[in-house]
GROMACS .gro file of C-alpha atoms in nm:
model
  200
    1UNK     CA    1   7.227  -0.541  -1.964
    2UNK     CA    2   7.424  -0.702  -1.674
    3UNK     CA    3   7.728  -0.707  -1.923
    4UNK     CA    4   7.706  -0.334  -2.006
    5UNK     CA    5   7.691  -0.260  -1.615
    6UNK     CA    6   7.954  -0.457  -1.497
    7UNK     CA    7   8.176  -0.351  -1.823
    8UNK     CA    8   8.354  -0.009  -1.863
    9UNK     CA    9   8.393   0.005  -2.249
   10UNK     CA   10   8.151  -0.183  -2.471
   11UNK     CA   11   8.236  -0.256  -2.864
   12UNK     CA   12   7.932  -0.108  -3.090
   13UNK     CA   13   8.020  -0.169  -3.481
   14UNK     CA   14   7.827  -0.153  -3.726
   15UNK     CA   15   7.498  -0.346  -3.748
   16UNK     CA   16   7.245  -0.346  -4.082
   17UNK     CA   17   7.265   0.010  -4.018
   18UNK     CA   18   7.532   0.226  -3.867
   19UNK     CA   19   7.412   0.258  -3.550
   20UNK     CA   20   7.257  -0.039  -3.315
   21UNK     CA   21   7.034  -0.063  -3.052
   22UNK     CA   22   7.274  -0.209  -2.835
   23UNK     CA   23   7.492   0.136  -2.842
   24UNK     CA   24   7.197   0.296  -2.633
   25UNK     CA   25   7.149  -0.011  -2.427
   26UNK     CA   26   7.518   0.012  -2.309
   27UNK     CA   27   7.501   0.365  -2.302
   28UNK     CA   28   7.182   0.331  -2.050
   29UNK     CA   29   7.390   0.085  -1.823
   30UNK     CA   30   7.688   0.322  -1.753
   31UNK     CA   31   7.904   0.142  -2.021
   32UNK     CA   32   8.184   0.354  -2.245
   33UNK     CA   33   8.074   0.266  -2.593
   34UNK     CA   34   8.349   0.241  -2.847
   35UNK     CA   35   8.244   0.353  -3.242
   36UNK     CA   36   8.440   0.233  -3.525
   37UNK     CA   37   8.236   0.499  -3.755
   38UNK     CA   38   8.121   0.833  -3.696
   39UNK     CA   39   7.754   0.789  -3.786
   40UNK     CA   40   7.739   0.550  -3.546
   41UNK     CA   41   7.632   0.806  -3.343
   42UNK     CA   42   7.839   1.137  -3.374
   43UNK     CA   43   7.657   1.252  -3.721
   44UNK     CA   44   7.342   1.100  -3.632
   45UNK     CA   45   7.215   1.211  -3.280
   46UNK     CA   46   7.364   1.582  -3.219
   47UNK     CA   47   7.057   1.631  -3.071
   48UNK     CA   48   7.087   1.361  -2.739
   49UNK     CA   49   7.475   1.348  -2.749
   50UNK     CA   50   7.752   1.632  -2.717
   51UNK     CA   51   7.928   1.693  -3.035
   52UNK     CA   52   8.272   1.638  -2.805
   53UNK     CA   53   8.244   1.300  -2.840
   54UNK     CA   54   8.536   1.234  -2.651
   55UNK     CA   55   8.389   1.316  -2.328
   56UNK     CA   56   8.149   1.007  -2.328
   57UNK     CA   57   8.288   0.796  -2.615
   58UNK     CA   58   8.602   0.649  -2.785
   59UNK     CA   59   8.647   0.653  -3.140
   60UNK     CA   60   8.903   0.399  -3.338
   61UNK     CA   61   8.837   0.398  -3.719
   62UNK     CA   62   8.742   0.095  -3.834
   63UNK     CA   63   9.001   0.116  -4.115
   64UNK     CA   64   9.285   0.098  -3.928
   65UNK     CA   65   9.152  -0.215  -3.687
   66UNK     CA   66   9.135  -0.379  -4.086
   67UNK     CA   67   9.462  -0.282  -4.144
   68UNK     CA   68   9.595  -0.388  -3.824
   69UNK     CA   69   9.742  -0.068  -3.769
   70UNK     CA   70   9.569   0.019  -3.430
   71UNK     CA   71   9.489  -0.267  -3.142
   72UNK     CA   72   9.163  -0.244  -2.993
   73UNK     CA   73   9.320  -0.345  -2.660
   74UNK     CA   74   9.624  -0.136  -2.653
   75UNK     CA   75   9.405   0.161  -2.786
   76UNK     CA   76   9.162   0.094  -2.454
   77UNK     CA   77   9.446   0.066  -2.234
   78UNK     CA   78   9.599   0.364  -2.298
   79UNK     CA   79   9.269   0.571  -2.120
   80UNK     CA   80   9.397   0.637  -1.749
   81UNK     CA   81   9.153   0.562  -1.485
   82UNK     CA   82   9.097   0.924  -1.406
   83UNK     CA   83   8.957   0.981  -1.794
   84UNK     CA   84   8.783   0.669  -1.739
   85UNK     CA   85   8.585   0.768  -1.492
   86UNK     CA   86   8.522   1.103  -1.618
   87UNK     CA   87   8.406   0.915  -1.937
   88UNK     CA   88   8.187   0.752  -1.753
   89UNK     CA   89   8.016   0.987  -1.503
   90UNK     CA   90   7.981   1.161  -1.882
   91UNK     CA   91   7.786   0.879  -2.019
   92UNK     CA   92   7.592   0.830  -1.713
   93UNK     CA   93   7.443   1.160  -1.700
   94UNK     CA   94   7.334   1.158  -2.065
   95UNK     CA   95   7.133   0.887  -2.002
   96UNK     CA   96   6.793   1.103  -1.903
   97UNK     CA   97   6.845   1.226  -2.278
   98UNK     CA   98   6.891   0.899  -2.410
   99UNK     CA   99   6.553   0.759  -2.258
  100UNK     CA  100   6.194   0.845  -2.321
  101UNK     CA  101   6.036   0.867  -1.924
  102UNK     CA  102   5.727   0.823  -1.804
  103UNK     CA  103   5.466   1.086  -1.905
  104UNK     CA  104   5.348   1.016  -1.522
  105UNK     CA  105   5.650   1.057  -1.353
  106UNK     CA  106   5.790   1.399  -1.277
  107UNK     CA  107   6.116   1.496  -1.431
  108UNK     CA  108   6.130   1.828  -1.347
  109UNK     CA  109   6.491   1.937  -1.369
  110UNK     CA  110   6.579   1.650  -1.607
  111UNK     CA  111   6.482   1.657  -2.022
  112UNK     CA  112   6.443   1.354  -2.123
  113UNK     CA  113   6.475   1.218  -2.519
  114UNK     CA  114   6.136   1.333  -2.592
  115UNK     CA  115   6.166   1.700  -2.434
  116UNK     CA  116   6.531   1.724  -2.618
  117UNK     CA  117   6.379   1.639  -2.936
  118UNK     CA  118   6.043   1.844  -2.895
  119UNK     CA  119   6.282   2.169  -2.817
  120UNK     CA  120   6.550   2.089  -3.126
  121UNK     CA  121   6.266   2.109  -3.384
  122UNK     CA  122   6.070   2.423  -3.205
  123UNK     CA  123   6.470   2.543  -3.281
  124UNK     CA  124   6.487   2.466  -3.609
  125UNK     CA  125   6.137   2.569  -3.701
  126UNK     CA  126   6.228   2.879  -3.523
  127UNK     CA  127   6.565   2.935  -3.710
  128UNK     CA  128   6.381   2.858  -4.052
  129UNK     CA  129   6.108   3.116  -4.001
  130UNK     CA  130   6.383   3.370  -3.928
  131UNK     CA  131   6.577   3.319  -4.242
  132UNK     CA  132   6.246   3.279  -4.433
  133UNK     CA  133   6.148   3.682  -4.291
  134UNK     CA  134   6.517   3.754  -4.348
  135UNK     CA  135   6.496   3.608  -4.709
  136UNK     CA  136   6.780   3.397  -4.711
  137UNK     CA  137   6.794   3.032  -4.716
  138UNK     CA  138   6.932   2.849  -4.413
  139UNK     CA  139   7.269   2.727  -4.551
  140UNK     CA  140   7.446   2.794  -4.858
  141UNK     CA  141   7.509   2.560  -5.169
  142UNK     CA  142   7.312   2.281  -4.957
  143UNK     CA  143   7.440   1.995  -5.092
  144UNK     CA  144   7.257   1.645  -5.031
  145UNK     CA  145   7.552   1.412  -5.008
  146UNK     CA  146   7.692   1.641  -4.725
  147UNK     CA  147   7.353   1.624  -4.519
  148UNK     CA  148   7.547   1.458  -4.249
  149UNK     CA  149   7.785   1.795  -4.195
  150UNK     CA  150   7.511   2.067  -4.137
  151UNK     CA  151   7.378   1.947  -3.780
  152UNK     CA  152   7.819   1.973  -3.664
  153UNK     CA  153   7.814   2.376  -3.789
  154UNK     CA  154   7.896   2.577  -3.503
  155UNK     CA  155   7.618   2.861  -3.435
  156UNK     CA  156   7.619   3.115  -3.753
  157UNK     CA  157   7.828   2.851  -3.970
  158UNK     CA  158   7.627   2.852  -4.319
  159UNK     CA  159   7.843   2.647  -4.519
  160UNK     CA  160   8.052   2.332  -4.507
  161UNK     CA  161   8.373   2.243  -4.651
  162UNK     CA  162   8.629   1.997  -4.544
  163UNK     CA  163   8.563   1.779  -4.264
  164UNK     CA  164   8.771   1.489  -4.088
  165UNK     CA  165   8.517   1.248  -4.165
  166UNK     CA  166   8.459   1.250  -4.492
  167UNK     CA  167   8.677   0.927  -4.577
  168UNK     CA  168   8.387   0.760  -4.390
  169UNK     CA  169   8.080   0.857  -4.605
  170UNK     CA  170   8.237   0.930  -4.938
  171UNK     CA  171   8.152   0.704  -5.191
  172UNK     CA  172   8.477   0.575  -5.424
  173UNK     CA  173   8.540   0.698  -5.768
  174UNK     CA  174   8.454   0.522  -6.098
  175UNK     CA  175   8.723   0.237  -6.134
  176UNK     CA  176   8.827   0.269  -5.773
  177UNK     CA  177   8.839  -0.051  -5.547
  178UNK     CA  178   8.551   0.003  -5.230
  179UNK     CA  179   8.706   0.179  -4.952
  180UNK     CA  180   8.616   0.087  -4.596
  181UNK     CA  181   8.260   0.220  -4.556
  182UNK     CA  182   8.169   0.061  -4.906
  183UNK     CA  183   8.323  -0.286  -4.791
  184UNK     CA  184   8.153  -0.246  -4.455
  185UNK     CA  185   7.835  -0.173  -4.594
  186UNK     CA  186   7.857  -0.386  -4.809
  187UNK     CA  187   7.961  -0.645  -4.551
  188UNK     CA  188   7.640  -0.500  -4.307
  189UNK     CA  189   7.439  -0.640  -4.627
  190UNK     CA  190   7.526  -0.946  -4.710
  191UNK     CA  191   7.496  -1.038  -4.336
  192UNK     CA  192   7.138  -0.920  -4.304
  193UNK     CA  193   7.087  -1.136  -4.645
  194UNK     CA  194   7.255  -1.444  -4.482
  195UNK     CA  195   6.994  -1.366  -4.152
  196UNK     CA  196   6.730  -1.347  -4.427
  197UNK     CA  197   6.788  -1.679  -4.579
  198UNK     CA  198   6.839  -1.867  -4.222
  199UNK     CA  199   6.513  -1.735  -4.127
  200UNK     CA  200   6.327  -1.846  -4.479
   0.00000   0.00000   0.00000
């Protein structure tokens, strides 16, 4: 934790799973995190984070680190000090969101991770019994492998199409060589095999 705090960006790839613990932790100490992948946190947690995730976060695909089209370093110095510290009075007061307080203590004007997440399904139930009375389903042509796309609709958006992202979580064609996210998962695998068989 003293690294997060006396950092102002903090790298968070991949781990055995998109997203790793040590996002929040850096996120809890004030730090900038920087995502290589967009369910690192973006399609995962619209519920505790703001869907501009430029205001707290920076974003370089991993793809183009691979590449070496894109320096992580040049990238990072290119955010003035003003958008900095934006970014980071941004992060800082997301933290009540991020952490689960104290049923003791008294939060009053602050909603913590459990009240955000409490009021987010009282919405959706809410939503589902209204479209349930109205007779209509609550998006159309649901599609499974686009799961990740319905929680970034805008309010009254019923269907998805298109999306910037979808390089990152599409799986490659028959006869195709692995893009990045099948290489990187891939990758996030064998690593957690290789942790496996150390610790056998």
């Amino acid at each position: 934790m003293q690294m997060f705090q006396s950092s102002l960006f903090c790298l968070q790839p991949q781990g055995d799973s998109f997203t790793r613990r040590s996002a929040f932790d850096s996120m809890l100490a004030g730090c900038i995190p920087v995502f290589f992948h967009p369910g690192s946190a973006y399609t995962q947690y619209t519920w505790h984070l703001p869907k501009d995730y430029t205001k707290y976060s920076v974003f370089i695909p991993e793809g183009d680190i691979r590449k070496k089209n894109v320096s992580i370093e040049e990238r990072l110095r290119q955010i003035s000090p003003e958008q900095v510290k934006a970014m980071r009075e941004e992060v800082i007061n997301l933290i009540p969101r991020l952490i689960y307080a104290d049923p003791r203590s008294k939060l009053e004007t602050l909603k913590d991770a459990f009240d955000v997440a409490v009021q987010a399904v009282i919405n959706k139930v809410t939503r589902l019994r209204k479209n349930l009375i109205d007779g209509r389903t609550e998006y159309d042509n649901f599609i499974e492998e686009n799961s990740w796309k319905y929680d970034l609709l805008e309010e009254g958006q019923r269907e998805v199409g298109w999306h910037e992202w979808d390089p990152f979580f599409s799986k490659p064609k028959e006869g195709e060589g692995g893009d990045s996210v099948s290489s990187s998962a891939e990758a996030a695998k064998n690593s957690w095999k290789n942790e496996q068989r150390h610790l056998g």
